[in-house]
Short mmCIF file of C-alpha atoms in Angstrom, two decimals:
data_model
loop_
_atom_site.label_atom_id
_atom_site.label_comp_id
_atom_site.label_asym_id
_atom_site.label_seq_id
_atom_site.Cartn_x
_atom_site.Cartn_y
_atom_site.Cartn_z
CA MET A 1273 -133.26 1.23 -28.01
CA ARG A 1274 -130.44 2.91 -29.87
CA CYS A 1275 -132.87 3.60 -32.70
CA LEU A 1276 -135.22 4.88 -30.09
CA LEU A 1277 -132.59 7.38 -29.02
CA GLY A 1278 -132.04 8.36 -32.60
CA ARG A 1279 -135.64 9.14 -33.33
CA ALA A 1280 -135.47 12.69 -32.15
CA GLY A 1281 -132.81 15.21 -31.35
CA PRO A 1282 -132.15 16.54 -27.90
CA ALA A 1283 -134.91 19.07 -28.23
CA SER A 1284 -137.84 19.39 -30.53
CA ARG A 1285 -140.67 21.85 -30.88
CA ALA A 1286 -143.84 20.06 -29.96
CA GLY A 1287 -146.85 21.50 -31.66
CA GLY A 1288 -147.80 24.47 -29.56
CA GLY A 1289 -144.38 26.10 -29.48
CA ALA A 1290 -142.94 24.95 -26.17
CA VAL A 1291 -139.51 23.37 -26.53
CA THR A 1292 -139.58 19.74 -25.44
CA ASP A 1293 -136.48 17.89 -24.35
CA ILE A 1294 -137.13 14.58 -26.08
CA ALA A 1295 -133.74 13.23 -24.97
CA LYS A 1296 -135.04 13.25 -21.42
CA LYS A 1297 -137.83 10.93 -22.46
CA ARG A 1298 -135.56 8.76 -24.56
CA TYR A 1299 -133.22 8.20 -21.63
CA ALA A 1300 -136.20 7.46 -19.41
CA GLN A 1301 -137.27 4.87 -21.98
CA LEU A 1302 -133.71 3.55 -22.17
CA GLY A 1303 -133.66 3.24 -18.38
CA GLN A 1304 -136.90 1.28 -18.46
CA GLN A 1305 -135.49 -0.99 -21.14
CA LEU A 1306 -132.26 -1.52 -19.17
CA GLN A 1307 -134.29 -2.65 -16.19
CA TYR A 1308 -135.34 -5.65 -18.21
CA ASP A 1309 -131.99 -6.15 -19.93
CA GLN A 1310 -129.56 -5.59 -17.09
CA LEU A 1311 -129.06 -9.24 -16.21
CA GLY A 1312 -128.26 -10.03 -19.83
CA THR A 1313 -125.98 -6.99 -19.97
CA VAL A 1314 -124.10 -8.13 -16.89
CA ARG A 1315 -123.84 -11.68 -18.25
CA ARG A 1316 -122.39 -10.40 -21.53
CA GLN A 1317 -119.98 -8.25 -19.56
CA ALA A 1318 -118.95 -11.30 -17.53
CA GLU A 1319 -118.45 -13.33 -20.72
CA GLY A 1320 -116.08 -10.68 -22.01
CA TRP A 1321 -114.14 -10.70 -18.76
CA ARG A 1322 -114.08 -14.49 -18.68
CA ASN A 1323 -112.65 -14.61 -22.19
CA GLY A 1324 -110.11 -11.92 -21.37
CA LEU A 1325 -108.97 -13.65 -18.21
CA ALA A 1326 -108.73 -16.99 -20.00
CA GLY A 1327 -106.63 -15.35 -22.73
CA LEU A 1328 -104.30 -13.76 -20.20
CA THR A 1329 -103.91 -17.02 -18.32
CA GLY A 1330 -103.15 -18.86 -21.53
CA LEU A 1331 -100.62 -16.23 -22.56
CA VAL A 1332 -98.72 -16.43 -19.30
CA GLY A 1333 -98.92 -20.22 -19.41
CA VAL A 1334 -97.38 -20.23 -22.88
CA VAL A 1335 -94.56 -17.98 -21.70
CA PHE A 1336 -94.00 -20.34 -18.80
CA VAL A 1337 -93.88 -23.36 -21.08
CA LEU A 1338 -91.61 -21.74 -23.65
CA LYS A 1339 -89.31 -19.72 -21.46
CA GLY A 1340 -89.47 -21.41 -18.10
CA ARG A 1341 -87.45 -24.33 -16.89
CA GLU A 1342 -88.60 -27.82 -17.68
CA SER A 1343 -88.27 -29.01 -14.12
CA VAL A 1344 -87.19 -27.80 -10.74
CA ALA A 1345 -84.54 -30.51 -10.48
CA GLY A 1346 -81.16 -29.03 -9.83
CA MET A 1347 -82.50 -25.97 -8.00
CA PRO A 1348 -81.49 -25.53 -4.37
CA GLY A 1349 -83.93 -27.24 -2.03
CA GLY A 1350 -85.54 -24.11 -0.61
CA TRP A 1351 -86.11 -22.50 -3.98
CA ARG A 1352 -87.48 -25.75 -5.33
CA TRP A 1353 -90.17 -25.70 -2.63
CA VAL A 1354 -90.86 -22.02 -3.25
CA THR A 1355 -91.40 -22.68 -6.95
CA ALA A 1356 -93.60 -25.67 -6.29
CA LEU A 1357 -95.71 -23.75 -3.77
CA LEU A 1358 -96.07 -20.82 -6.15
CA LEU A 1359 -97.24 -23.15 -8.90
CA VAL A 1360 -99.72 -24.91 -6.62
CA LEU A 1361 -100.99 -21.55 -5.38
CA ALA A 1362 -101.30 -20.30 -8.96
CA PHE A 1363 -103.24 -23.40 -9.93
CA VAL A 1364 -105.68 -23.03 -7.04
CA LEU A 1365 -106.16 -19.30 -7.66
CA LEU A 1366 -106.63 -19.70 -11.40
CA LEU A 1367 -109.01 -22.61 -10.92
CA ALA A 1368 -111.12 -20.62 -8.48
CA GLY A 1369 -110.93 -17.57 -10.73
CA SER A 1370 -111.99 -19.52 -13.79
CA LEU A 1371 -114.91 -21.12 -11.96
CA GLY A 1372 -115.95 -17.71 -10.66
CA ALA A 1373 -115.83 -16.22 -14.15
CA VAL A 1374 -117.85 -19.11 -15.55
CA ARG A 1375 -120.37 -18.73 -12.74
CA ALA A 1376 -120.64 -15.00 -13.46
CA ALA A 1377 -121.13 -15.56 -17.17
CA ASN A 1378 -123.62 -18.40 -16.89
CA GLY A 1379 -125.28 -18.10 -13.51
CA GLN A 1380 -125.62 -20.46 -10.60
CA VAL A 1381 -127.06 -23.84 -11.40
CA GLY A 1382 -130.33 -24.59 -9.64
CA GLN A 1383 -131.29 -21.12 -8.45
CA ARG A 1384 -135.04 -20.65 -8.31
CA VAL A 1385 -137.36 -17.79 -7.56
CA TRP A 1386 -141.11 -17.25 -7.51
CA LEU A 1387 -141.93 -15.76 -10.87
CA THR A 1388 -144.21 -13.01 -9.68
CA GLY A 1389 -143.38 -9.56 -10.97
CA ASP A 1390 -142.00 -8.17 -7.71
CA ARG A 1391 -140.10 -11.33 -6.77
CA LEU A 1392 -138.69 -11.59 -10.26
CA LEU A 1393 -137.52 -7.99 -10.26
CA SER A 1394 -136.00 -8.50 -6.82
CA GLY A 1395 -134.41 -11.78 -7.95
CA ILE A 1396 -132.93 -10.16 -11.05
CA LEU A 1397 -131.43 -7.35 -8.99
CA ASP A 1398 -130.03 -9.94 -6.57
CA GLU A 1399 -128.58 -11.97 -9.39
CA VAL A 1400 -127.02 -8.89 -10.95
CA GLU A 1401 -125.29 -8.17 -7.66
CA ARG A 1402 -124.17 -11.78 -7.23
CA THR A 1403 -122.91 -11.89 -10.79
CA GLN A 1404 -120.87 -8.78 -10.30
CA ASP A 1405 -119.52 -10.05 -6.98
CA ALA A 1406 -118.49 -13.30 -8.66
CA LEU A 1407 -116.90 -11.37 -11.50
CA SER A 1408 -114.94 -9.11 -9.17
CA THR A 1409 -113.73 -12.09 -7.15
CA ALA A 1410 -112.80 -13.99 -10.29
CA ARG A 1411 -110.85 -11.02 -11.56
CA ARG A 1412 -108.87 -10.68 -8.35
CA LEU A 1413 -108.19 -14.41 -8.07
CA SER A 1414 -107.05 -14.61 -11.67
CA VAL A 1415 -104.72 -11.65 -11.31
CA ALA A 1416 -103.29 -13.16 -8.12
CA GLY A 1417 -102.85 -16.51 -9.88
CA LEU A 1418 -101.11 -14.88 -12.82
CA CYS A 1419 -98.80 -13.05 -10.42
CA ALA A 1420 -97.99 -16.37 -8.75
CA ILE A 1421 -97.13 -17.92 -12.13
CA VAL A 1422 -94.95 -14.97 -13.07
CA ALA A 1423 -93.22 -15.22 -9.69
CA ALA A 1424 -92.61 -18.92 -10.28
CA ILE A 1425 -91.14 -18.12 -13.70
CA ALA A 1426 -88.93 -15.45 -12.20
CA VAL A 1427 -87.69 -17.81 -9.52
CA SER A 1428 -86.90 -20.46 -12.10
CA TRP A 1429 -85.04 -17.91 -14.20
CA LEU A 1430 -83.08 -16.21 -11.46
CA VAL A 1431 -82.16 -18.96 -9.02
CA PRO A 1432 -78.84 -20.57 -10.01
CA VAL A 1433 -79.01 -24.24 -10.87
CA GLU A 1434 -76.69 -26.77 -9.32
CA THR A 1435 -75.10 -28.90 -12.01
CA SER A 1436 -72.19 -31.27 -11.92
CA ALA A 1437 -70.09 -28.60 -13.67
CA SER A 1438 -70.95 -25.80 -11.29
CA PRO A 1439 -68.65 -25.31 -8.34
CA GLY A 1440 -71.43 -25.25 -5.75
CA SER A 1441 -72.36 -28.89 -5.86
CA SER A 1442 -69.27 -30.89 -6.68
CA GLY A 1443 -66.57 -28.25 -6.79
CA PRO A 1444 -63.09 -28.72 -8.24
CA TYR A 1445 -62.29 -31.52 -5.84
CA VAL A 1446 -62.01 -35.18 -6.66
CA LEU A 1447 -61.97 -38.31 -4.62
CA VAL A 1448 -59.36 -40.65 -5.97
CA ASN A 1449 -59.88 -44.23 -4.96
CA THR A 1450 -56.53 -45.94 -5.08
CA THR A 1451 -55.20 -49.31 -4.13
CA GLY A 1452 -53.74 -47.71 -1.04
CA GLY A 1453 -56.87 -45.84 0.07
CA VAL A 1454 -58.89 -42.76 -0.80
CA ARG A 1455 -57.15 -39.46 -1.53
CA CYS A 1456 -58.95 -36.19 -1.88
CA GLY A 1457 -57.81 -32.95 -3.44
CA GLU A 1458 -58.21 -30.43 -6.21
CA LEU A 1459 -57.70 -31.98 -9.60
CA VAL A 1460 -54.62 -30.58 -11.30
CA LEU A 1461 -53.98 -32.95 -14.13
CA ALA A 1462 -55.15 -36.30 -15.37
CA ASP A 1463 -53.28 -38.10 -18.12
CA PRO A 1464 -52.79 -41.74 -19.10
CA GLU A 1465 -49.90 -42.07 -16.75
CA ALA A 1466 -51.13 -40.46 -13.56
CA VAL A 1467 -53.67 -38.30 -11.76
CA THR A 1468 -52.27 -35.24 -10.06
CA ILE A 1469 -54.17 -33.53 -7.26
CA SER A 1470 -53.25 -30.71 -4.99
CA THR A 1471 -53.92 -31.10 -1.30
CA ALA A 1472 -53.49 -29.02 1.81
CA GLY A 1473 -54.75 -25.78 0.33
CA LYS A 1474 -53.01 -26.14 -3.03
CA LYS A 1475 -49.65 -26.17 -1.34
CA ARG A 1476 -48.74 -29.74 -2.12
CA TRP A 1477 -49.20 -31.72 -5.29
CA VAL A 1478 -49.68 -35.45 -5.14
CA ARG A 1479 -49.08 -37.56 -8.20
CA ILE A 1480 -50.90 -40.89 -8.18
CA PRO A 1481 -49.83 -43.36 -10.86
CA ALA A 1482 -52.66 -44.48 -13.15
CA ALA A 1483 -52.00 -48.09 -12.30
CA ASP A 1484 -53.02 -47.40 -8.67
CA VAL A 1485 -56.16 -45.45 -9.51
CA ARG A 1486 -59.42 -47.39 -9.27
CA SER A 1487 -61.80 -44.48 -9.72
CA VAL A 1488 -62.00 -40.69 -9.71
CA THR A 1489 -65.18 -39.04 -8.40
CA PRO A 1490 -66.00 -35.31 -8.32
CA ALA A 1491 -66.70 -33.98 -4.83
CA ALA A 1492 -67.97 -30.75 -3.28
CA ARG A 1493 -65.36 -30.77 -0.57
CA CYS A 1494 -62.69 -32.93 0.89
CA MET B 831 -161.16 8.90 -10.88
CA PRO B 832 -160.78 10.75 -14.18
CA ASP B 833 -161.74 8.98 -17.41
CA HIS B 834 -159.27 8.40 -20.14
CA VAL B 835 -159.04 11.25 -22.63
CA ALA B 836 -158.32 10.01 -26.13
CA THR B 837 -155.75 12.62 -27.10
CA GLU B 838 -153.61 12.34 -30.19
CA PHE B 839 -150.18 10.91 -29.63
CA ARG B 840 -147.71 13.73 -29.17
CA GLU B 841 -144.36 13.62 -27.44
CA HIS B 842 -144.30 16.66 -25.25
CA GLU B 843 -143.31 17.62 -21.77
CA ALA B 844 -146.46 18.04 -19.74
CA GLU B 845 -147.04 20.13 -16.65
CA VAL B 846 -148.01 18.22 -13.53
CA ARG B 847 -151.23 19.52 -12.01
CA PRO B 848 -150.66 20.81 -8.51
CA ASP B 849 -154.01 19.40 -7.39
CA GLU B 850 -153.06 15.88 -8.51
CA PRO B 851 -149.64 15.25 -7.09
CA PHE B 852 -147.76 12.05 -7.74
CA THR B 853 -146.76 9.66 -5.02
CA VAL B 854 -143.21 8.40 -4.98
CA THR B 855 -142.57 5.40 -2.75
CA ARG B 856 -139.38 3.49 -2.21
CA SER B 857 -139.39 -0.29 -1.92
CA GLU B 858 -138.57 -1.92 1.40
CA ASP B 859 -135.11 -2.97 0.29
CA GLY B 860 -134.52 0.46 -1.19
CA ARG B 861 -133.77 -0.80 -4.66
CA TRP B 862 -136.64 0.68 -6.62
CA TYR B 863 -139.05 3.55 -6.61
CA THR B 864 -142.66 3.43 -7.69
CA VAL B 865 -144.27 6.59 -9.04
CA LYS B 866 -148.07 6.69 -9.15
CA GLY B 867 -150.43 9.37 -10.36
CA TYR B 868 -152.59 10.55 -13.22
CA CYS B 869 -151.12 11.34 -16.61
CA PRO B 870 -151.49 15.11 -16.97
CA THR B 871 -152.50 14.67 -20.61
CA CYS B 872 -154.70 11.60 -21.01
CA ARG B 873 -155.79 11.46 -17.35
CA VAL B 874 -155.13 7.79 -16.74
CA ASP B 875 -153.71 6.42 -13.53
CA THR B 876 -150.12 5.48 -14.37
CA VAL B 877 -147.56 3.49 -12.48
CA PHE B 878 -143.91 3.96 -13.28
CA ARG B 879 -141.16 1.94 -11.68
CA VAL B 880 -137.48 2.85 -11.56
CA SER B 881 -135.05 0.28 -10.23
CA TYR B 882 -131.45 0.60 -9.22
CA GLY B 883 -129.31 -0.81 -11.99
CA VAL B 884 -125.64 -1.37 -12.35
CA LEU B 885 -123.62 -0.63 -15.43
CA GLY B 886 -120.27 -2.01 -14.33
CA PRO B 887 -118.49 -4.07 -11.67
CA PRO B 888 -118.75 -2.59 -8.19
CA LYS B 889 -115.86 -0.52 -6.91
CA ARG B 890 -115.31 -2.11 -3.56
CA LEU B 891 -113.08 -4.62 -1.92
CA TRP B 892 -114.06 -7.97 -0.51
CA GLY B 893 -117.28 -6.81 1.15
CA ARG B 894 -120.36 -8.94 0.84
CA GLY B 895 -124.03 -8.58 1.48
CA ARG B 896 -126.78 -6.63 -0.16
CA ARG B 897 -126.12 -2.95 -0.53
CA ALA B 898 -129.04 -0.58 -0.28
CA PRO B 899 -128.32 2.12 -2.82
CA GLU B 900 -128.10 5.76 -1.95
CA PRO B 901 -131.50 7.43 -1.98
CA LEU B 902 -132.46 8.94 -5.28
CA THR B 903 -132.54 12.71 -5.32
CA GLY B 904 -133.87 15.22 -7.80
CA ASP B 905 -136.60 14.30 -10.27
CA ILE B 906 -137.75 11.10 -11.91
CA PRO B 907 -138.63 11.63 -15.57
CA VAL B 908 -141.87 9.74 -16.09
CA TYR B 909 -143.70 9.10 -19.33
CA CYS B 910 -147.22 7.96 -19.95
CA GLN B 911 -147.67 4.21 -20.19
CA CYS B 912 -151.45 4.20 -20.08
CA GLY B 913 -151.79 1.34 -22.55
CA TYR B 914 -154.66 2.98 -24.42
CA PRO B 915 -154.47 3.39 -28.17
CA HIS B 916 -153.73 6.96 -29.19
CA ALA B 917 -154.17 8.25 -32.70
CA GLU B 918 -151.06 9.21 -34.65
CA ARG B 919 -148.83 6.98 -32.58
CA PRO B 920 -146.23 5.61 -35.01
CA PRO B 921 -146.39 1.83 -35.24
CA GLU B 922 -142.65 1.55 -34.63
CA SER B 923 -142.84 3.62 -31.46
CA PRO B 924 -142.08 1.75 -28.27
CA ASP B 925 -144.51 4.04 -26.47
CA THR B 926 -147.57 2.55 -24.88
CA GLY B 927 -149.11 5.86 -23.89
CA CYS B 928 -150.09 9.25 -25.16
CA GLY B 929 -146.51 10.45 -25.57
CA ALA B 930 -146.52 12.88 -22.66
CA PHE B 931 -143.72 12.91 -20.16
CA TRP B 932 -143.06 14.92 -17.06
CA ASP B 933 -140.82 15.21 -14.03
CA VAL B 934 -141.84 14.00 -10.62
CA PRO B 935 -139.74 15.29 -7.73
CA VAL B 936 -138.46 12.64 -5.33
CA PRO B 937 -139.33 13.47 -1.74
CA PRO B 938 -136.36 13.65 0.61
CA PRO B 939 -135.76 10.45 2.59
CA GLU B 940 -137.31 10.30 6.00
CA PRO B 941 -134.88 10.67 8.86
CA GLY B 942 -133.83 7.29 10.18
CA ALA B 943 -134.86 5.51 7.01
CA ALA B 944 -132.53 3.00 5.37
CA PRO B 945 -129.95 4.68 3.15
#
């Protein structure tokens, strides 16, 4: 049809002298041709969108794998649930979006129509609308799913992690199990001869000989 | 009914005869128009159909259901598709008529009709 459009300029002098707008006819012919091709055009459009959405999803997934945390262990309980929910939500949205994009690009399995001219034309127009609906829905679901993944990445980056070295979980305190009982305090010094802890708000130091110490355990509080 | 006139193929804009107006009817679901009438050049009864096509994803939110398009206004450019052989028609031409084309005005929608 492109060659059809190129066969004549926008206006040509047709025989008798009257100026004829051939472009008008060419576009009318193009419109007639598009009536037959529009389902294929929409399918090709959907294939492009499907590939684009799959590429975007893969890109964000790669960022998540490379730059995100390996697990949610160590995150505070609430944030751990938020991350897990975001990831589950992202999975559901991306799955639905991918299925929608595949449906748009390839059509619904098992759809049938009477193949008379009018019914076929009507069926093609219906399918074009359904395809574009599916494509629009797939696009929105995929974007929402990608946003959920990015949010999960952001949460995993920004939420502080509780480790044994961080003060939130175990703190500077230690539980010293001695032969005479358990003592708790802030660790001041530990050497081969004794363990020194401060108790009562760092006002008093207690020196426990190493011979009496059975174990020393980090603790969040006393 | 006029007989076919074996004119030479020539792409030109023809004048519609006032005594042989074209009928323009819209389908029940509003998604295509059918134009019927006699080709002003080769005098054959022609039928031309224009459907509502889409060139991109719809700009709307989550709405569903079939949308009847807005009524067509202005003219429908129609070209002859008589199917008769016409001398001088180039073999590579996609035309199936005498080459004539013309504008058919679309009647305004009836009040109360579907949009």
